[in-house]
Structure formats: structure tokens, C-alpha cells
């Protein structure tokens, strides 16, 4: 038995834990389940409009036939969407338990209570047409030995979803991998700070007075400049060095001209509310609720998602002018927020 296996046994107190996990390999997690609706043109249109995909073979039968197809087809990336159970079934799931519930219980027993998706590998065998009625089943391909990762000690769980049509023929497969892990313990300094914040009063609407540390952003080579600038109270927006198009969130390639060269421009801090939602649930101790989350259109011509402060949810309006403010969440994290712009005297 390896040291990692011993650690898992120590966590569960069950010498047969590894064997019980291995027994899931090849097991069905979700039985064959029929999609609620067949492939249909209205849903294809909604999808392509939302994604900005203007390929005419998805919406124009004549254009599709000109390419040798029999008629319009559905985007391949919609395959999983046809079999999703929808809001009603998610809010009120059917009674009973399946293999997926049992596997999650077993992983929870081992302390692997957190999850993050790592990759999805799709194989498409044919294009879907209106009238196709899909079904999907999911099985476990593998569960890795215990691994040490930056997120914590965990196991990679790989499952395979098989999509079949109304004739029982396979039209696509999806290999889906997640990491189920034990969250790494927080550094003592941050843990003590969190305990101090938890015991402190939390005046409603006061920036920086959250009871728990703000969730950490995923900082990488593409966006580190943004968070470094925020620590200096500078709102830096990525800009293409070739065509000067601003873009946010940051990325390695310009969506307009495909250039990989970029620089930054400091935003003026003026903008308007392009869209917003008011979050009531689920509640997190780092935030005051209700929480206004807005898409702010910046004067520089791009948008970013941020919080609105200093305004009641019922007073927020689309197009409302806003100005930049700063939330110094803790010594390691500063974030841009926006508040209503001062009204000018007549």
C-alpha cells in the first residue's frame, strides 16, 4: 500500500475504501435518459444567436442543401444541451438515487468534498438534424489513485457520456473529467484574519467589511496585469497593439484581427450600467445581500462584470451613469467596483 493510499484509509477509517472506489470503474452512473425535446429549429436559432454563430447551415435550409446536406443541421456543440434536464427538474429533482449519487457519497466519505472540472473531450459521429431525438447514458471510465494538486489532495474521476439517436445509433461520445479534492488548508495568517473578520461587525453595504475572505480570482499570465493594476487603484484594460481594439476579459489573442500582440490602457473610470442582476441566493459570508452584479459599459468601448455599491437594488436602471470605486477586500486583493455617478447641479 502506498503512502497516499494509507492517507486515504486514515481519512475514511475503512481498509476497503480503495476497493469500493475501484468497483465503480465501468459502472453506470446515469441510466439511458431521453431528452425532453427532439432537435428543433427554434432552439438551434436561439443557440446560434446567443453564441453569435452566423453559419447559415444552421438556420437556412437552402444554404445547407448547397453544401450537400439534406437541410439545416444543429451545431455540434449543442449535443449536450439537447439532453440537459432543464430548470424544473434541477429545482425539483425526481425522487430516488442513482449511481452518481452513490459515487459522490463515497468520495465525500474520503474527504473529497470539492470539485472542479478539468476537461471535456467530445467525439461527434454525425451531424444532428431537426427531428432527431437523443438519449444519453453515463458510465465511469476510471478513478485515479490519490494525487497531490495545487488545489489539494484528490482523485481524477473520468466518465463517458454516450449520446444515441431515436434508432439507438451512437451520434457522439463525451469524455468528462473532474477533480474531486480535499481543499488545502489555508495559511495560518489568512485563517486568523478570517476568524477576526468573522467576529467583527458587518455594516450593510460597507465595502471591505465582509465576514469572510473574498473568494480568490484565478490569476494567470493573461490577466495578472489587471489584478496588479487594481492593487495600485488603476483599472487597466487590455488593448490590441495591432488594431487598438480594447478587450475584457483579458485573453492571449485579439478577437478582431487575431494578433497576439497587446498592451494596456488605463480606463477613465466612467461608464454606464449595460445590464445587471440582483443576487439573493446562494449566500456567501464574504458578501452583503442583496448583491447587485452589473455589466458596466466603459467609456473606452468594452465592458466588465463588477459589483455596484452605494445604491439600493430598486434604484438601479439600465443606462445609469456610474463611476469607478475600489474595494480593498484584504491586503492581497483589490477589486474595481462602481457606484452611481454624482448628479450635476442644474
PDB file of N, CA and C in Angstrom, residues 107-160:
ATOM      1  N   UNK A 107     -17.044   9.485  -2.395  1.00  0.00           N
ATOM      2  CA  UNK A 107     -15.951  10.454  -2.450  1.00  0.00           C
ATOM      3  C   UNK A 107     -16.014  11.407  -1.255  1.00  0.00           C
ATOM      4  N   UNK A 108     -17.206  11.830  -0.869  1.00  0.00           N
ATOM      5  CA  UNK A 108     -17.359  12.658   0.321  1.00  0.00           C
ATOM      6  C   UNK A 108     -16.838  11.932   1.561  1.00  0.00           C
ATOM      7  N   UNK A 109     -17.100  10.638   1.624  1.00  0.00           N
ATOM      8  CA  UNK A 109     -16.623   9.834   2.755  1.00  0.00           C
ATOM      9  C   UNK A 109     -15.100   9.880   2.847  1.00  0.00           C
ATOM     10  N   UNK A 110     -14.434   9.936   1.697  1.00  0.00           N
ATOM     11  CA  UNK A 110     -12.979  10.017   1.687  1.00  0.00           C
ATOM     12  C   UNK A 110     -12.448  11.422   1.890  1.00  0.00           C
ATOM     13  N   UNK A 111     -13.341  12.390   2.068  1.00  0.00           N
ATOM     14  CA  UNK A 111     -12.915  13.768   2.286  1.00  0.00           C
ATOM     15  C   UNK A 111     -12.800  14.576   1.015  1.00  0.00           C
ATOM     16  N   UNK A 112     -13.139  13.986  -0.143  1.00  0.00           N
ATOM     17  CA  UNK A 112     -13.028  14.685  -1.426  1.00  0.00           C
ATOM     18  C   UNK A 112     -14.342  15.446  -1.675  1.00  0.00           C
ATOM     19  N   UNK A 113     -14.521  16.516  -0.962  1.00  0.00           N
ATOM     20  CA  UNK A 113     -15.806  17.211  -0.945  1.00  0.00           C
ATOM     21  C   UNK A 113     -15.892  18.362  -1.940  1.00  0.00           C
ATOM     22  N   UNK A 114     -14.778  18.744  -2.558  1.00  0.00           N
ATOM     23  CA  UNK A 114     -14.774  19.844  -3.523  1.00  0.00           C
ATOM     24  C   UNK A 114     -14.553  19.287  -4.920  1.00  0.00           C
ATOM     25  N   UNK A 115     -15.022  20.031  -5.917  1.00  0.00           N
ATOM     26  CA  UNK A 115     -14.924  19.532  -7.286  1.00  0.00           C
ATOM     27  C   UNK A 115     -14.599  20.675  -8.234  1.00  0.00           C
ATOM     28  N   UNK A 116     -13.789  20.367  -9.239  1.00  0.00           N
ATOM     29  CA  UNK A 116     -13.528  21.311 -10.329  1.00  0.00           C
ATOM     30  C   UNK A 116     -13.405  20.491 -11.606  1.00  0.00           C
ATOM     31  N   UNK A 117     -14.052  20.967 -12.686  1.00  0.00           N
ATOM     32  CA  UNK A 117     -13.935  20.288 -13.968  1.00  0.00           C
ATOM     33  C   UNK A 117     -12.562  20.571 -14.566  1.00  0.00           C
ATOM     34  N   UNK A 118     -11.960  19.571 -15.184  1.00  0.00           N
ATOM     35  CA  UNK A 118     -10.629  19.751 -15.760  1.00  0.00           C
ATOM     36  C   UNK A 118     -10.650  19.714 -17.285  1.00  0.00           C
ATOM     37  N   UNK A 119     -11.431  18.841 -17.896  1.00  0.00           N
ATOM     38  CA  UNK A 119     -11.502  18.852 -19.347  1.00  0.00           C
ATOM     39  C   UNK A 119     -12.704  18.044 -19.837  1.00  0.00           C
ATOM     40  N   UNK A 120     -13.110  18.344 -21.068  1.00  0.00           N
ATOM     41  CA  UNK A 120     -14.202  17.645 -21.738  1.00  0.00           C
ATOM     42  C   UNK A 120     -13.762  17.347 -23.163  1.00  0.00           C
ATOM     43  N   UNK A 121     -13.825  16.075 -23.549  1.00  0.00           N
ATOM     44  CA  UNK A 121     -13.374  15.651 -24.874  1.00  0.00           C
ATOM     45  C   UNK A 121     -14.564  15.055 -25.623  1.00  0.00           C
ATOM     46  N   UNK A 122     -15.006  15.750 -26.668  1.00  0.00           N
ATOM     47  CA  UNK A 122     -16.177  15.333 -27.446  1.00  0.00           C
ATOM     48  C   UNK A 122     -15.729  14.672 -28.745  1.00  0.00           C
ATOM     49  N   UNK A 123     -16.428  13.595 -29.109  1.00  0.00           N
ATOM     50  CA  UNK A 123     -16.261  12.970 -30.415  1.00  0.00           C
ATOM     51  C   UNK A 123     -17.633  12.949 -31.091  1.00  0.00           C
ATOM     52  N   UNK A 124     -17.742  13.558 -32.277  1.00  0.00           N
ATOM     53  CA  UNK A 124     -19.012  13.642 -32.983  1.00  0.00           C
ATOM     54  C   UNK A 124     -18.987  12.684 -34.180  1.00  0.00           C
ATOM     55  N   UNK A 125     -19.967  11.807 -34.252  1.00  0.00           N
ATOM     56  CA  UNK A 125     -20.005  10.809 -35.314  1.00  0.00           C
ATOM     57  C   UNK A 125     -20.864  11.237 -36.493  1.00  0.00           C
ATOM     58  N   UNK A 126     -21.862  12.073 -36.246  1.00  0.00           N
ATOM     59  CA  UNK A 126     -22.631  12.640 -37.355  1.00  0.00           C
ATOM     60  C   UNK A 126     -23.318  13.917 -36.899  1.00  0.00           C
ATOM     61  N   UNK A 127     -23.726  14.735 -37.862  1.00  0.00           N
ATOM     62  CA  UNK A 127     -24.446  15.956 -37.547  1.00  0.00           C
ATOM     63  C   UNK A 127     -25.894  15.621 -37.177  1.00  0.00           C
ATOM     64  N   UNK A 128     -26.449  16.431 -36.296  1.00  0.00           N
ATOM     65  CA  UNK A 128     -27.831  16.239 -35.871  1.00  0.00           C
ATOM     66  C   UNK A 128     -28.752  17.118 -36.697  1.00  0.00           C
ATOM     67  N   UNK A 129     -29.931  16.577 -36.990  1.00  0.00           N
ATOM     68  CA  UNK A 129     -30.916  17.279 -37.799  1.00  0.00           C
ATOM     69  C   UNK A 129     -32.205  17.440 -37.007  1.00  0.00           C
ATOM     70  N   UNK A 130     -33.015  18.455 -37.329  1.00  0.00           N
ATOM     71  CA  UNK A 130     -34.314  18.579 -36.671  1.00  0.00           C
ATOM     72  C   UNK A 130     -35.107  17.274 -36.784  1.00  0.00           C
ATOM     73  N   UNK A 131     -35.672  16.854 -35.680  1.00  0.00           N
ATOM     74  CA  UNK A 131     -36.397  15.584 -35.631  1.00  0.00           C
ATOM     75  C   UNK A 131     -35.626  14.498 -34.921  1.00  0.00           C
ATOM     76  N   UNK A 132     -34.285  14.583 -34.896  1.00  0.00           N
ATOM     77  CA  UNK A 132     -33.516  13.614 -34.110  1.00  0.00           C
ATOM     78  C   UNK A 132     -33.896  13.735 -32.642  1.00  0.00           C
ATOM     79  N   UNK A 133     -34.048  12.601 -31.982  1.00  0.00           N
ATOM     80  CA  UNK A 133     -34.402  12.614 -30.555  1.00  0.00           C
ATOM     81  C   UNK A 133     -33.320  11.840 -29.802  1.00  0.00           C
ATOM     82  N   UNK A 134     -32.530  12.577 -29.030  1.00  0.00           N
ATOM     83  CA  UNK A 134     -31.357  11.995 -28.383  1.00  0.00           C
ATOM     84  C   UNK A 134     -31.687  11.396 -27.019  1.00  0.00           C
ATOM     85  N   UNK A 135     -30.819  10.489 -26.619  1.00  0.00           N
ATOM     86  CA  UNK A 135     -30.813   9.957 -25.261  1.00  0.00           C
ATOM     87  C   UNK A 135     -29.352   9.854 -24.850  1.00  0.00           C
ATOM     88  N   UNK A 136     -29.083   9.834 -23.552  1.00  0.00           N
ATOM     89  CA  UNK A 136     -27.707   9.788 -23.064  1.00  0.00           C
ATOM     90  C   UNK A 136     -27.612   8.876 -21.858  1.00  0.00           C
ATOM     91  N   UNK A 137     -26.519   8.148 -21.761  1.00  0.00           N
ATOM     92  CA  UNK A 137     -26.196   7.381 -20.564  1.00  0.00           C
ATOM     93  C   UNK A 137     -24.758   7.697 -20.192  1.00  0.00           C
ATOM     94  N   UNK A 138     -24.414   7.540 -18.896  1.00  0.00           N
ATOM     95  CA  UNK A 138     -23.080   7.900 -18.413  1.00  0.00           C
ATOM     96  C   UNK A 138     -22.506   6.763 -17.586  1.00  0.00           C
ATOM     97  N   UNK A 139     -21.255   6.413 -17.866  1.00  0.00           N
ATOM     98  CA  UNK A 139     -20.561   5.368 -17.122  1.00  0.00           C
ATOM     99  C   UNK A 139     -19.212   5.882 -16.639  1.00  0.00           C
ATOM    100  N   UNK A 140     -18.667   5.200 -15.635  1.00  0.00           N
ATOM    101  CA  UNK A 140     -17.355   5.567 -15.095  1.00  0.00           C
ATOM    102  C   UNK A 140     -16.274   4.868 -15.906  1.00  0.00           C
ATOM    103  N   UNK A 141     -15.353   5.646 -16.438  1.00  0.00           N
ATOM    104  CA  UNK A 141     -14.222   5.063 -17.151  1.00  0.00           C
ATOM    105  C   UNK A 141     -13.071   4.763 -16.203  1.00  0.00           C
ATOM    106  N   UNK A 142     -12.762   5.707 -15.303  1.00  0.00           N
ATOM    107  CA  UNK A 142     -11.649   5.483 -14.374  1.00  0.00           C
ATOM    108  C   UNK A 142     -11.733   6.440 -13.197  1.00  0.00           C
ATOM    109  N   UNK A 143     -11.140   6.025 -12.089  1.00  0.00           N
ATOM    110  CA  UNK A 143     -10.936   6.877 -10.923  1.00  0.00           C
ATOM    111  C   UNK A 143      -9.461   6.745 -10.562  1.00  0.00           C
ATOM    112  N   UNK A 144      -8.748   7.834 -10.583  1.00  0.00           N
ATOM    113  CA  UNK A 144      -7.299   7.779 -10.425  1.00  0.00           C
ATOM    114  C   UNK A 144      -6.913   7.468  -8.989  1.00  0.00           C
ATOM    115  N   UNK A 145      -5.680   7.004  -8.797  1.00  0.00           N
ATOM    116  CA  UNK A 145      -5.144   6.973  -7.432  1.00  0.00           C
ATOM    117  C   UNK A 145      -5.107   8.390  -6.874  1.00  0.00           C
ATOM    118  N   UNK A 146      -4.923   8.505  -5.593  1.00  0.00           N
ATOM    119  CA  UNK A 146      -4.888   9.823  -4.955  1.00  0.00           C
ATOM    120  C   UNK A 146      -3.702  10.633  -5.479  1.00  0.00           C
ATOM    121  N   UNK A 147      -3.962  11.903  -5.828  1.00  0.00           N
ATOM    122  CA  UNK A 147      -2.936  12.781  -6.369  1.00  0.00           C
ATOM    123  C   UNK A 147      -2.846  14.039  -5.507  1.00  0.00           C
ATOM    124  N   UNK A 148      -1.652  14.629  -5.482  1.00  0.00           N
ATOM    125  CA  UNK A 148      -1.481  15.925  -4.831  1.00  0.00           C
ATOM    126  C   UNK A 148      -1.521  17.008  -5.907  1.00  0.00           C
ATOM    127  N   UNK A 149      -2.421  17.971  -5.762  1.00  0.00           N
ATOM    128  CA  UNK A 149      -2.557  19.058  -6.727  1.00  0.00           C
ATOM    129  C   UNK A 149      -2.467  20.390  -6.000  1.00  0.00           C
ATOM    130  N   UNK A 150      -2.414  21.468  -6.783  1.00  0.00           N
ATOM    131  CA  UNK A 150      -2.360  22.796  -6.184  1.00  0.00           C
ATOM    132  C   UNK A 150      -3.614  23.132  -5.402  1.00  0.00           C
ATOM    133  N   UNK A 151      -4.738  22.500  -5.746  1.00  0.00           N
ATOM    134  CA  UNK A 151      -5.984  22.746  -5.035  1.00  0.00           C
ATOM    135  C   UNK A 151      -6.097  21.931  -3.763  1.00  0.00           C
ATOM    136  N   UNK A 152      -5.407  20.806  -3.739  1.00  0.00           N
ATOM    137  CA  UNK A 152      -5.487  19.912  -2.591  1.00  0.00           C
ATOM    138  C   UNK A 152      -5.314  18.479  -3.065  1.00  0.00           C
ATOM    139  N   UNK A 153      -5.320  17.535  -2.136  1.00  0.00           N
ATOM    140  CA  UNK A 153      -5.198  16.126  -2.473  1.00  0.00           C
ATOM    141  C   UNK A 153      -6.528  15.630  -3.027  1.00  0.00           C
ATOM    142  N   UNK A 154      -6.469  14.911  -4.154  1.00  0.00           N
ATOM    143  CA  UNK A 154      -7.727  14.490  -4.747  1.00  0.00           C
ATOM    144  C   UNK A 154      -7.573  13.354  -5.722  1.00  0.00           C
ATOM    145  N   UNK A 155      -8.668  13.067  -6.427  1.00  0.00           N
ATOM    146  CA  UNK A 155      -8.721  11.995  -7.412  1.00  0.00           C
ATOM    147  C   UNK A 155      -9.406  12.515  -8.675  1.00  0.00           C
ATOM    148  N   UNK A 156      -8.855  12.138  -9.817  1.00  0.00           N
ATOM    149  CA  UNK A 156      -9.460  12.495 -11.091  1.00  0.00           C
ATOM    150  C   UNK A 156     -10.480  11.421 -11.452  1.00  0.00           C
ATOM    151  N   UNK A 157     -11.714  11.853 -11.645  1.00  0.00           N
ATOM    152  CA  UNK A 157     -12.809  10.947 -11.997  1.00  0.00           C
ATOM    153  C   UNK A 157     -13.166  11.189 -13.456  1.00  0.00           C
ATOM    154  N   UNK A 158     -13.027  10.159 -14.289  1.00  0.00           N
ATOM    155  CA  UNK A 158     -13.332  10.272 -15.716  1.00  0.00           C
ATOM    156  C   UNK A 158     -14.567   9.444 -16.025  1.00  0.00           C
ATOM    157  N   UNK A 159     -15.569  10.092 -16.604  1.00  0.00           N
ATOM    158  CA  UNK A 159     -16.775   9.390 -17.016  1.00  0.00           C
ATOM    159  C   UNK A 159     -16.960   9.568 -18.524  1.00  0.00           C
ATOM    160  N   UNK A 160     -17.764   8.691 -19.113  1.00  0.00           N
ATOM    161  CA  UNK A 160     -18.053   8.759 -20.547  1.00  0.00           C
ATOM    162  C   UNK A 160     -19.560   8.834 -20.725  1.00  0.00           C
TER     163      UNK A 160
END
